[in-house]
CSV table of C-alpha atoms in Angstrom, one decimal:
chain,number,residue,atom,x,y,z
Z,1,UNK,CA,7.5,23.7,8.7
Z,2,UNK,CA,3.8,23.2,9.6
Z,3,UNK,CA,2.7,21.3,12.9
Z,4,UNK,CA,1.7,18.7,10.9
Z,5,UNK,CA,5.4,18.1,9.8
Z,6,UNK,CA,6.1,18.5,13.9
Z,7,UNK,CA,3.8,16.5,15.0
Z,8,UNK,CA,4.9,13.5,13.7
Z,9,UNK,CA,8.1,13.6,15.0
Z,10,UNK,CA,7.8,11.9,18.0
Z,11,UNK,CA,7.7,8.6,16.0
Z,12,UNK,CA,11.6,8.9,16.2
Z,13,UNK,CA,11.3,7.7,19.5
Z,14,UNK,CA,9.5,4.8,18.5
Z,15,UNK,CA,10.6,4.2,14.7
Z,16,UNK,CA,14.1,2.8,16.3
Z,17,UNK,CA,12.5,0.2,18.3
Z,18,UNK,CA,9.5,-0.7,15.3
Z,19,UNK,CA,9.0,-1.6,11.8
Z,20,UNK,CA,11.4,-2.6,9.1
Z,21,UNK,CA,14.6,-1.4,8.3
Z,22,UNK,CA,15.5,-0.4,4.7
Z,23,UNK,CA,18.6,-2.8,4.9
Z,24,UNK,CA,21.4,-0.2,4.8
Z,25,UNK,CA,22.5,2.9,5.9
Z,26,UNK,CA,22.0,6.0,4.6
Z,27,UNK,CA,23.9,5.8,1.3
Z,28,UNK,CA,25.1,9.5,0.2
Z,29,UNK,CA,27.8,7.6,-2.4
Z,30,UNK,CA,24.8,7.1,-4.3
Z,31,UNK,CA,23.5,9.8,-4.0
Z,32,UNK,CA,26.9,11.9,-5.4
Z,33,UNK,CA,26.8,9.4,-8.2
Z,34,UNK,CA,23.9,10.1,-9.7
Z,35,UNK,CA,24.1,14.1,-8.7
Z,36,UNK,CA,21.7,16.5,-9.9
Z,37,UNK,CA,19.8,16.0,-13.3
Z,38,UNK,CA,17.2,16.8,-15.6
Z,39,UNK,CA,15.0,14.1,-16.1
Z,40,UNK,CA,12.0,15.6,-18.2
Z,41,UNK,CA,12.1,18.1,-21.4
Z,42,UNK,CA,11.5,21.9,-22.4
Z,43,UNK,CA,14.8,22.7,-20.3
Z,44,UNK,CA,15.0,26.5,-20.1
Z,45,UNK,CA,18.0,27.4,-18.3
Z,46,UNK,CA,20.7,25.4,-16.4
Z,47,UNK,CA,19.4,26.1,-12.9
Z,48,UNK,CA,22.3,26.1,-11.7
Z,49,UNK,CA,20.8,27.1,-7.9
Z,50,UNK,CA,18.9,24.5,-8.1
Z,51,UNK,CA,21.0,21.7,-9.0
Z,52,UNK,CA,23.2,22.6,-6.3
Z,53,UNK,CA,20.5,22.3,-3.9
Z,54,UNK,CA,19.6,19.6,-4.9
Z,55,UNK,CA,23.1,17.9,-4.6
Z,56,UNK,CA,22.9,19.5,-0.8
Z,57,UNK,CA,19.3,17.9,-0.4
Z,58,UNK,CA,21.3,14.1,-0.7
Z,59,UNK,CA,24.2,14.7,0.1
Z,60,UNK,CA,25.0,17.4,3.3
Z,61,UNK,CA,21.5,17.3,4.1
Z,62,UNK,CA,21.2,13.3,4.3
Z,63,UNK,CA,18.4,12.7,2.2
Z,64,UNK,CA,18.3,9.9,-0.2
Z,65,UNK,CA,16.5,11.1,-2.5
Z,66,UNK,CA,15.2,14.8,-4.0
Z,67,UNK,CA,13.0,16.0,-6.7
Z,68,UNK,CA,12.2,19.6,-7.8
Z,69,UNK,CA,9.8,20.3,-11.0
Z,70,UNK,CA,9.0,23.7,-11.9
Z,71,UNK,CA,6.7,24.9,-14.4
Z,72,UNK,CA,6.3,28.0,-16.0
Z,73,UNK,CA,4.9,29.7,-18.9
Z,74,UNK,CA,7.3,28.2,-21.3
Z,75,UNK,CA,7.2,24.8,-20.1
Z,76,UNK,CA,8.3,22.5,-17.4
Z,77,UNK,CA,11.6,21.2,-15.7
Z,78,UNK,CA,12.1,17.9,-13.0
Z,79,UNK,CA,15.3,17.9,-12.1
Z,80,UNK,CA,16.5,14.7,-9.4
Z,81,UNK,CA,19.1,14.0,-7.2
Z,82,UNK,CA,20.2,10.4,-5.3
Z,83,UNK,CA,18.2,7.7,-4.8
Z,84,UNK,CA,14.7,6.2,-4.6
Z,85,UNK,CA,15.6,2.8,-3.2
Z,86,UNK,CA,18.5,2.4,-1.0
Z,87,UNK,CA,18.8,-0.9,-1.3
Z,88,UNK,CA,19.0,-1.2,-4.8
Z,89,UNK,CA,20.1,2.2,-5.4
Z,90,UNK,CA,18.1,3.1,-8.4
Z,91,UNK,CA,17.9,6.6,-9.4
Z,92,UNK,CA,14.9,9.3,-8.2
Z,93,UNK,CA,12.3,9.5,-11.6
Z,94,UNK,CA,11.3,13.1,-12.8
Z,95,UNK,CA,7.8,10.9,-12.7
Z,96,UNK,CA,8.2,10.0,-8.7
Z,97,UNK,CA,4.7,9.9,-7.1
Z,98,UNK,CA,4.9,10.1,-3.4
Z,99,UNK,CA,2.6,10.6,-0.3
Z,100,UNK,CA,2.0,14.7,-0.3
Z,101,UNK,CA,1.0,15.0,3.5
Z,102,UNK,CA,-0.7,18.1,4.0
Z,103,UNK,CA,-0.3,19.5,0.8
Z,104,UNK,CA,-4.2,17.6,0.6
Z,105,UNK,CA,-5.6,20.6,2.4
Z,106,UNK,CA,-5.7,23.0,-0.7
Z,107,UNK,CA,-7.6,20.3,-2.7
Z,108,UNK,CA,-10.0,19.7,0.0
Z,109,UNK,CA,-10.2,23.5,0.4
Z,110,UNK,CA,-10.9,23.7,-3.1
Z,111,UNK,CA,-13.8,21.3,-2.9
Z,112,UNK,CA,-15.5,23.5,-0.3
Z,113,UNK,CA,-15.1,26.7,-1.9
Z,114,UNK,CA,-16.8,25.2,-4.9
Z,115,UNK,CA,-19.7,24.4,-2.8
Z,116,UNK,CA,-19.9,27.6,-1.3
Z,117,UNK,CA,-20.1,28.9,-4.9
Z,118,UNK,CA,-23.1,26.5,-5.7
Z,119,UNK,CA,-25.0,27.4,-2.1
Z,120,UNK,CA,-24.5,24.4,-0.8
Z,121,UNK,CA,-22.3,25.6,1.8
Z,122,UNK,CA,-22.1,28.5,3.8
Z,123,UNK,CA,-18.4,30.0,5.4
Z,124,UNK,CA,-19.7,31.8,8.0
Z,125,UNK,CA,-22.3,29.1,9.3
Z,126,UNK,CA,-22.1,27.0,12.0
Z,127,UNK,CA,-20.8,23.5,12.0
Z,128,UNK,CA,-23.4,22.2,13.7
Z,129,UNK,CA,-25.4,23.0,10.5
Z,130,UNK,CA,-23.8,20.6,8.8
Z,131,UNK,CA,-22.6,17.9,11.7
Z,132,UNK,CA,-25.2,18.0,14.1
Z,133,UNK,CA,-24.1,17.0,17.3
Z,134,UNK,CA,-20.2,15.8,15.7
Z,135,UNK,CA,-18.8,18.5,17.4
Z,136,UNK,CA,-19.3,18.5,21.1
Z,137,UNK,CA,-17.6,18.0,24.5
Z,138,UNK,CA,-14.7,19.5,26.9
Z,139,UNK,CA,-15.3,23.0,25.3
Z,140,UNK,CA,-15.7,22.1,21.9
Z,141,UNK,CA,-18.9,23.4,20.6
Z,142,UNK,CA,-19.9,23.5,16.7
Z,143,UNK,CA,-22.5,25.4,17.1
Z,144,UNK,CA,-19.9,28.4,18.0
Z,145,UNK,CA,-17.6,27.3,15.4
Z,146,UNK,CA,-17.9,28.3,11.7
Z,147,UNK,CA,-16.4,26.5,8.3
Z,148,UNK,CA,-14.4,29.3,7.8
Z,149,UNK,CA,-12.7,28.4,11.0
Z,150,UNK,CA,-12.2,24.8,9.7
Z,151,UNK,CA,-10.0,25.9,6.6
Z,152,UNK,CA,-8.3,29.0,8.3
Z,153,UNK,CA,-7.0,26.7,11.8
Z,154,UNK,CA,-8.8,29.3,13.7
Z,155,UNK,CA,-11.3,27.3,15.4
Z,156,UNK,CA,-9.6,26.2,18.6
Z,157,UNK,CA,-9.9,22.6,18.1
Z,158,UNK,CA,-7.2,20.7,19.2
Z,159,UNK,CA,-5.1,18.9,16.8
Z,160,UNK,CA,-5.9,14.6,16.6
Z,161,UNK,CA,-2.2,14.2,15.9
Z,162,UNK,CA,-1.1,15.6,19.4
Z,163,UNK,CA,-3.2,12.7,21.2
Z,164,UNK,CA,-2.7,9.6,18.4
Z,165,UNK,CA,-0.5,7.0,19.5
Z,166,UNK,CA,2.1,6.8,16.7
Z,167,UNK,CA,2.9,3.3,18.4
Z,168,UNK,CA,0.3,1.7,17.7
Z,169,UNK,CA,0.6,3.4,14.1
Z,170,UNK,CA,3.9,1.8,13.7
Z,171,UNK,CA,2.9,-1.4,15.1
Z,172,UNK,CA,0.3,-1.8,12.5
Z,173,UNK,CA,0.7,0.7,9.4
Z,174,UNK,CA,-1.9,-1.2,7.7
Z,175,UNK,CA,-4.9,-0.2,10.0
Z,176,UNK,CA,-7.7,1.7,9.1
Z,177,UNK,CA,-8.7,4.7,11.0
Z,178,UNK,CA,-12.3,5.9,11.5
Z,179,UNK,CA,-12.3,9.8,10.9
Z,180,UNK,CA,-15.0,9.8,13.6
Z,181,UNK,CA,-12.6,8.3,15.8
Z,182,UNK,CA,-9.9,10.6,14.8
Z,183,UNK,CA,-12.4,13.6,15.7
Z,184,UNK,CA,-13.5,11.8,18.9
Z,185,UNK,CA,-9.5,11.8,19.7
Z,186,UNK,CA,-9.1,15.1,19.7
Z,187,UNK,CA,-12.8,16.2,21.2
Z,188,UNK,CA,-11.5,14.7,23.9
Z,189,UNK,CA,-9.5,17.4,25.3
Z,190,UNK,CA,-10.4,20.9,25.5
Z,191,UNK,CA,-10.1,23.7,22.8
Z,192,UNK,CA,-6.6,25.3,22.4
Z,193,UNK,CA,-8.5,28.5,22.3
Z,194,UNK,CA,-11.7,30.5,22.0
Z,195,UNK,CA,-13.1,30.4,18.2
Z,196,UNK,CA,-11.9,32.7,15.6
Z,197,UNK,CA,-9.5,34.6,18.3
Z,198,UNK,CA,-6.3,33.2,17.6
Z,199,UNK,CA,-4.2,30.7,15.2
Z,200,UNK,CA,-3.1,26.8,15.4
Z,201,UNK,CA,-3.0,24.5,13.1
Z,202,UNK,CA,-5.7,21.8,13.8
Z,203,UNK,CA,-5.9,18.5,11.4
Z,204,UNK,CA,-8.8,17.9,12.9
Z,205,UNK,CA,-10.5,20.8,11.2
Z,206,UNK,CA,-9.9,19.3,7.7
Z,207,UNK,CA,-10.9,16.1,9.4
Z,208,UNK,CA,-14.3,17.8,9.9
Z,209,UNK,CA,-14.3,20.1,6.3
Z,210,UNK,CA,-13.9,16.4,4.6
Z,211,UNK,CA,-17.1,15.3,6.7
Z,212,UNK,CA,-18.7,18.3,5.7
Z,213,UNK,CA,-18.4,17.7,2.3
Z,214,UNK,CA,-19.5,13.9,2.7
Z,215,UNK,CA,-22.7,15.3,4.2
Z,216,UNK,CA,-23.4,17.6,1.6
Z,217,UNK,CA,-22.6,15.7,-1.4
Z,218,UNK,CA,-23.3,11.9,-0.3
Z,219,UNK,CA,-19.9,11.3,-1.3
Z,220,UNK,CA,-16.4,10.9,0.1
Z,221,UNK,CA,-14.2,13.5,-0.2
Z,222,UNK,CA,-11.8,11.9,-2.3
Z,223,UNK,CA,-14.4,10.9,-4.7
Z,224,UNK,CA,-15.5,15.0,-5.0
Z,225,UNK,CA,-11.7,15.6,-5.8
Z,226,UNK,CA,-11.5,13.4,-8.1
Z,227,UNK,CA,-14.8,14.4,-9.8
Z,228,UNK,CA,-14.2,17.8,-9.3
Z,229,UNK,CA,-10.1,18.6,-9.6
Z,230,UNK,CA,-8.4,15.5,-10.8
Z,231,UNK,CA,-10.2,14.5,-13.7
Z,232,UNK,CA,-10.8,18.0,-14.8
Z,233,UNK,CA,-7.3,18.8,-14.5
Z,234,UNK,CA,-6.2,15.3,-16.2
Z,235,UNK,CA,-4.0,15.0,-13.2
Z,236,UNK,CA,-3.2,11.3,-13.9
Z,237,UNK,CA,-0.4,11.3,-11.2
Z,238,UNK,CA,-2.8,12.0,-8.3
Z,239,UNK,CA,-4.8,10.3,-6.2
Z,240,UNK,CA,-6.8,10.0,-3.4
Z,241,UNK,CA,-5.9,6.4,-2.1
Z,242,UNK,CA,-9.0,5.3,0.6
Z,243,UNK,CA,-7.6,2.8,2.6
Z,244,UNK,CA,-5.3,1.4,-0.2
Z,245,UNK,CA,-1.4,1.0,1.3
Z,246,UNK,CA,0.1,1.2,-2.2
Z,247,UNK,CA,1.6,3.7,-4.4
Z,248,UNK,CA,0.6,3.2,-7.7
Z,249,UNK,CA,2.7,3.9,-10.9
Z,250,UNK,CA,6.6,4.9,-10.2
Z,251,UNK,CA,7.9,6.0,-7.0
Z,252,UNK,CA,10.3,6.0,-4.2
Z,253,UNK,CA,10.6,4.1,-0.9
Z,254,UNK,CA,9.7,6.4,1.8
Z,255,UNK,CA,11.8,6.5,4.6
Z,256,UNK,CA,12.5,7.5,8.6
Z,257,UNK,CA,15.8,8.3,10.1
Z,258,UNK,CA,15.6,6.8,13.8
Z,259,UNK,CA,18.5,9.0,14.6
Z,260,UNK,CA,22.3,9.7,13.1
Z,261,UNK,CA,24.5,6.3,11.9
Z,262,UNK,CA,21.0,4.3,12.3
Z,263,UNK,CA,19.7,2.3,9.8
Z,264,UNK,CA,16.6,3.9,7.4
Z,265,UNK,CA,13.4,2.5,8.3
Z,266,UNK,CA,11.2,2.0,5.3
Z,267,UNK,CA,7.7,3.3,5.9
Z,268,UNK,CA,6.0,3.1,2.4
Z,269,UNK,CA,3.4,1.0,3.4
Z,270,UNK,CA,0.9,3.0,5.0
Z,271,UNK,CA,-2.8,2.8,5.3
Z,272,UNK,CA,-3.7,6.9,4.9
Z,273,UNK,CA,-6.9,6.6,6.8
Z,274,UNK,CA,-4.3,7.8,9.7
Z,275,UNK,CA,-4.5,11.1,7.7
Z,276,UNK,CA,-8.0,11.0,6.1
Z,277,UNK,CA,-8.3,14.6,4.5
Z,278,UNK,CA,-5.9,15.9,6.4
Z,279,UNK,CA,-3.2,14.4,4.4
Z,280,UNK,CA,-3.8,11.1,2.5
Z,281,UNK,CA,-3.1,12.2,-0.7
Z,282,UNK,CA,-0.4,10.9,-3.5
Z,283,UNK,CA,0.5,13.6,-6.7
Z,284,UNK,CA,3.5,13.8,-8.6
Z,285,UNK,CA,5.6,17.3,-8.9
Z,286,UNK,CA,4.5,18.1,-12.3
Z,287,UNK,CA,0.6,16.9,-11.0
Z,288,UNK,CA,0.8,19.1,-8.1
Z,289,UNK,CA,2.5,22.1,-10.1
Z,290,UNK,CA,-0.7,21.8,-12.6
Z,291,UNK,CA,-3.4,22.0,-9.8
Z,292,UNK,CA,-1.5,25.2,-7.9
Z,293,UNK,CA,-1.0,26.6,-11.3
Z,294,UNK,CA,-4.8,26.2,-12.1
Z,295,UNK,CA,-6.4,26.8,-8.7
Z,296,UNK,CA,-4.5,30.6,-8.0
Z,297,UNK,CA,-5.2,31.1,-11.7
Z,298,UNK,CA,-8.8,31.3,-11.0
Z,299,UNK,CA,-9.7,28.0,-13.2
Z,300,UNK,CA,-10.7,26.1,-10.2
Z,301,UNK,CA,-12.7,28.8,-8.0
Z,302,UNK,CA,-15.3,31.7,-9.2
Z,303,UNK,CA,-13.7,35.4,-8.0
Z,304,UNK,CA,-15.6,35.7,-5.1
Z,305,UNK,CA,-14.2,31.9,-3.5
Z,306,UNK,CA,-10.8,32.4,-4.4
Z,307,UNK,CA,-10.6,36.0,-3.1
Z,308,UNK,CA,-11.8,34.3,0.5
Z,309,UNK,CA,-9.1,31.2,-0.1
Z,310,UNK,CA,-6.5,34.1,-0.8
Z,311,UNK,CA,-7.4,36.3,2.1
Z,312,UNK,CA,-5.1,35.7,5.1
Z,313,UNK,CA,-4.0,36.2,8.8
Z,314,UNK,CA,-0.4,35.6,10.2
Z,315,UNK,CA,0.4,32.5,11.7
Z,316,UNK,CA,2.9,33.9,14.0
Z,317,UNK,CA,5.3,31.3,12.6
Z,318,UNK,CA,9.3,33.5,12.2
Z,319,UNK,CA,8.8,32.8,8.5
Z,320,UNK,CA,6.4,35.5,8.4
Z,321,UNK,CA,3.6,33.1,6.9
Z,322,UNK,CA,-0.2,34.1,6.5
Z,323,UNK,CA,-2.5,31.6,6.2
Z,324,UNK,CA,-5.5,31.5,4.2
Z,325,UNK,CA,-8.2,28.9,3.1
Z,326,UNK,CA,-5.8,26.1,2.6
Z,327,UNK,CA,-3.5,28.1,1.6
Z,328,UNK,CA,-0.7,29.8,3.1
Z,329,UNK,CA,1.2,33.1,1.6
Z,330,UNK,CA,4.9,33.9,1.7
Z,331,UNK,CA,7.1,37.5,0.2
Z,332,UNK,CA,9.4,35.6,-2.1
Z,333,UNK,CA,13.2,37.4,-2.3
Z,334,UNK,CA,12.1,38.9,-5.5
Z,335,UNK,CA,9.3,40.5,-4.1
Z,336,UNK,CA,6.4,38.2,-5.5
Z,337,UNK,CA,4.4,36.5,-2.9
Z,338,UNK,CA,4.3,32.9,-3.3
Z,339,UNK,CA,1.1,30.9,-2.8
Z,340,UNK,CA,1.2,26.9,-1.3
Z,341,UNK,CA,1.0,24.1,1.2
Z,342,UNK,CA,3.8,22.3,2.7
Z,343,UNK,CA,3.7,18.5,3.8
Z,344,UNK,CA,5.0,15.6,5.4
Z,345,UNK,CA,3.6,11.6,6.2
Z,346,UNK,CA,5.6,8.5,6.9
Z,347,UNK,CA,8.4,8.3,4.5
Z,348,UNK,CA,8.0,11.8,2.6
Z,349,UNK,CA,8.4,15.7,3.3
Z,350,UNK,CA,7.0,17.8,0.2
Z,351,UNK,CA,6.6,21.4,-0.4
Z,352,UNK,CA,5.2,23.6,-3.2
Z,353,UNK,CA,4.1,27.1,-4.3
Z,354,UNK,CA,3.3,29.2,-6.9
Z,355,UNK,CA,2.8,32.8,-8.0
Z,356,UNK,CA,-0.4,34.6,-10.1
Z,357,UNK,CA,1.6,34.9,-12.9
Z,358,UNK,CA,2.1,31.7,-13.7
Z,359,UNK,CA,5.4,30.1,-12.2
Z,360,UNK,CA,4.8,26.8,-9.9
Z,361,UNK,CA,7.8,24.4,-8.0
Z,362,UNK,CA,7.5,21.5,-6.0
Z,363,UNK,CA,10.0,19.7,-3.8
Z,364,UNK,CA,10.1,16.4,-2.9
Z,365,UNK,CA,12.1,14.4,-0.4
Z,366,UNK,CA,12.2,10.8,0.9
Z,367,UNK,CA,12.7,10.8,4.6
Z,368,UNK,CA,10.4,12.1,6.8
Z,369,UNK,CA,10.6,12.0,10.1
Z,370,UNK,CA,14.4,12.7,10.6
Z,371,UNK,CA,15.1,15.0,8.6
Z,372,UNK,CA,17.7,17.6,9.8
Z,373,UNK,CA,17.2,21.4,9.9
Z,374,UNK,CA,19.2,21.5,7.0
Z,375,UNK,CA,17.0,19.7,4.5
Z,376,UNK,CA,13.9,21.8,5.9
Z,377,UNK,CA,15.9,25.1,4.8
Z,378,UNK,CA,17.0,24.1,1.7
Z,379,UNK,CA,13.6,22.8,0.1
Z,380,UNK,CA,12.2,26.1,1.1
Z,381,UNK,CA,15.6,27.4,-0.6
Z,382,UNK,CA,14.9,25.3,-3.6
Z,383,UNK,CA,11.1,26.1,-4.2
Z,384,UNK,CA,12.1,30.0,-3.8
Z,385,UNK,CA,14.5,29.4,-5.8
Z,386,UNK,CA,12.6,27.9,-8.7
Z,387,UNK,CA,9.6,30.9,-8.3
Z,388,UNK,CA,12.5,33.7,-8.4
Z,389,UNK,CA,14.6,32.1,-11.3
Z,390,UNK,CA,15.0,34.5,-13.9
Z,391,UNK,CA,14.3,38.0,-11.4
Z,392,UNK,CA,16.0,40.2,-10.0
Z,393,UNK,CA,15.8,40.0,-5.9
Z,394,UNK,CA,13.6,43.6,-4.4
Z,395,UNK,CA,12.7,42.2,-1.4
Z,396,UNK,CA,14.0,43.9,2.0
């Protein structure tokens, strides 16, 4: 689980005491009811791993509601479990769009690595090239900090999300949030570490990469993903949502669990400027399946990009996790190394990899923060699972 994930749970503290409640408690009967199906065509095999995962995801695990879709060459699965409302208990859609967290850094990623490819932007510069001045104070230098740094979470600067007040978020989930402000947040205090000698994962830095590309371009970042990923890739589920609080098109409530035999507190009104380019993107499974698919295929990025997206350094995480350009690397039980982001906002967790040869899965779930130990094993379960269907297991 990334920091991202972590850092957002001290809102469990807080979510008991703020917000609205869903109007129930958690309701695993539902959940059993409606057990684990297939809810889109080309089924290939029975997964029967999966399903049972799945089941554990709603049930055991005590979410309301899962989704897995998994794609490969001969076509694509979404199989659901439980619920996407509790209150009225209607079923999880194959279809769901949710809130994918950090699972926006690859896209945003992807938009500077097609820059670098065009000249525009340099890896190995300086930020200060780009932000004169942005980065400055307590330590924090951009003139001693490179882009490379940004994407890789090796540039020392600290983490926005360690210093937000997640009251304040809760008190008014409908706020907008200045980036600058964000990046001031965190400028504030001093670097966790000297640039480029160590690892932590930073927010802040994609904060800064999606200001980067604004000052290049003259555009947002979301509009370049859009015009550069999204509409190429006919992704019709995704979106990058500015300041709008709304999920378009079907989905599920998003949800916190305050803490065991309390009430779900619905969270799916959120104004994503609290994550800007760190996270404020909405996809589907099947959406997010296509761009992974795509962007390790080499149909996003030129050779030369992808091989710096692809090339890694440990994160020191017990997973044994490498992280790239946006991208972070994992040895699959069948020996394939699997390539992906994971992610969690208000009201959603989300994970999702894929491997070179053409097999993609995605996992989503709707409670986030709260969300026991369990659950965080079993998506990881359930997205291996997916990628090593069908192969035999050689990894030691």
């Amino acid at each position: 689980m990334t920091p991202y994930r972590r850092a957002l749970g001290g809102l469990l503290a807080l979510v008991a005491v703020a917000g609205g409640t869903a109007g129930a408690r958690t309701d695993d009967t539902s959940a059993r009811q409606n057990g684990a199906q297939v809810t889109t065509a080309y089924v290939i095999t029975d997964h029967p791993q999966l399903r049972s995962l799945l089941h554990r995801l709603t049930t055991e695990d005590g979410g309301p509601g899962a989704l897995v879709a998994l794609q490969g060459r001969p076509g694509g699965t979404v199989l659901t479990s439980g619920v996407a409302d509790v209150r009225s208990h209607a079923p999880m859609r194959g279809d769901s769009r949710f809130r994918i967290g950090s699972m926006t850094k690859p896209f945003v990623a992807t938009v500077v690595l097609q820059l670098v490819g065009e000249g525009r932007v340099a890896l190995d510069a300086p930020v200060e090239r780009y932000l004169p001045g942005v980065v400055r104070g307590h330590g924090n230098d951009g003139r001693r900090i490179t882009a490379r740094q940004l994407l890789q979470h090796t540039s020392g600067i600290p983490d926005y999300l360690t210093y937000l007040s997640l009251e304040d978020v809760l008190n008014d989930p409908l706020a907008h949030h200045d980036t600058g402000d964000l990046v001031k947040l965190a400028l504030a205090h001093p670097p966790t570490f000297e640039p480029g000698t160590d690892w932590s994962y930073s927010n802040t830095g994609y904060l800064l990469a999606g200001m980067i590309i604004e000052r290049v371009t003259g555009h947002s970042y979301g509009q370049e993903i859009r015009q550069r990923v999204i509409k190429p890739l006919g992704l019709r589920q995704t979106s990058v949502p500015g300041d709008g609080s709304e999920i378009r098109g079907p989905h599920p409530r998003g949800y916190a669990r305050p803490g065991e035999d309390v009430p779900l507190k619905d969270l799916t009104g959120l104004n994503p400027t609290v994550a800007g380019a760190s996270g404020s993107m909405i996809s589907s499974g099947a959406d997010f399946n296509r761009f992974l698919g795509a962007l390790v295929g080499g149909k996003l990025l030129r050779p030369a990009e992808l091989h710096q997206m692809m090339s890694t350094r440990p994160t020191g995480n017990p997973d044994g996790g490498a992280y790239g350009l946006g991208l972070e690397s994992h040895l699959l039980p069948c020996g394939d190394l699997a390539w992906g982001h994971d992610g969690g906002i208000l009201g959603y967790q989300t994970t999702g990899a894929a491997t070179v040869d053409g097999k993609q899965a995605t996992v989503m779930v709707n409670v986030y923060p709260g969300e026991t130990e369990a659950q965080d094993d079993d998506m990881t379960s359930a997205v291996r699972a997916a990628l090593c269907e069908g192969r035999s297991s050689s990894a030691h």
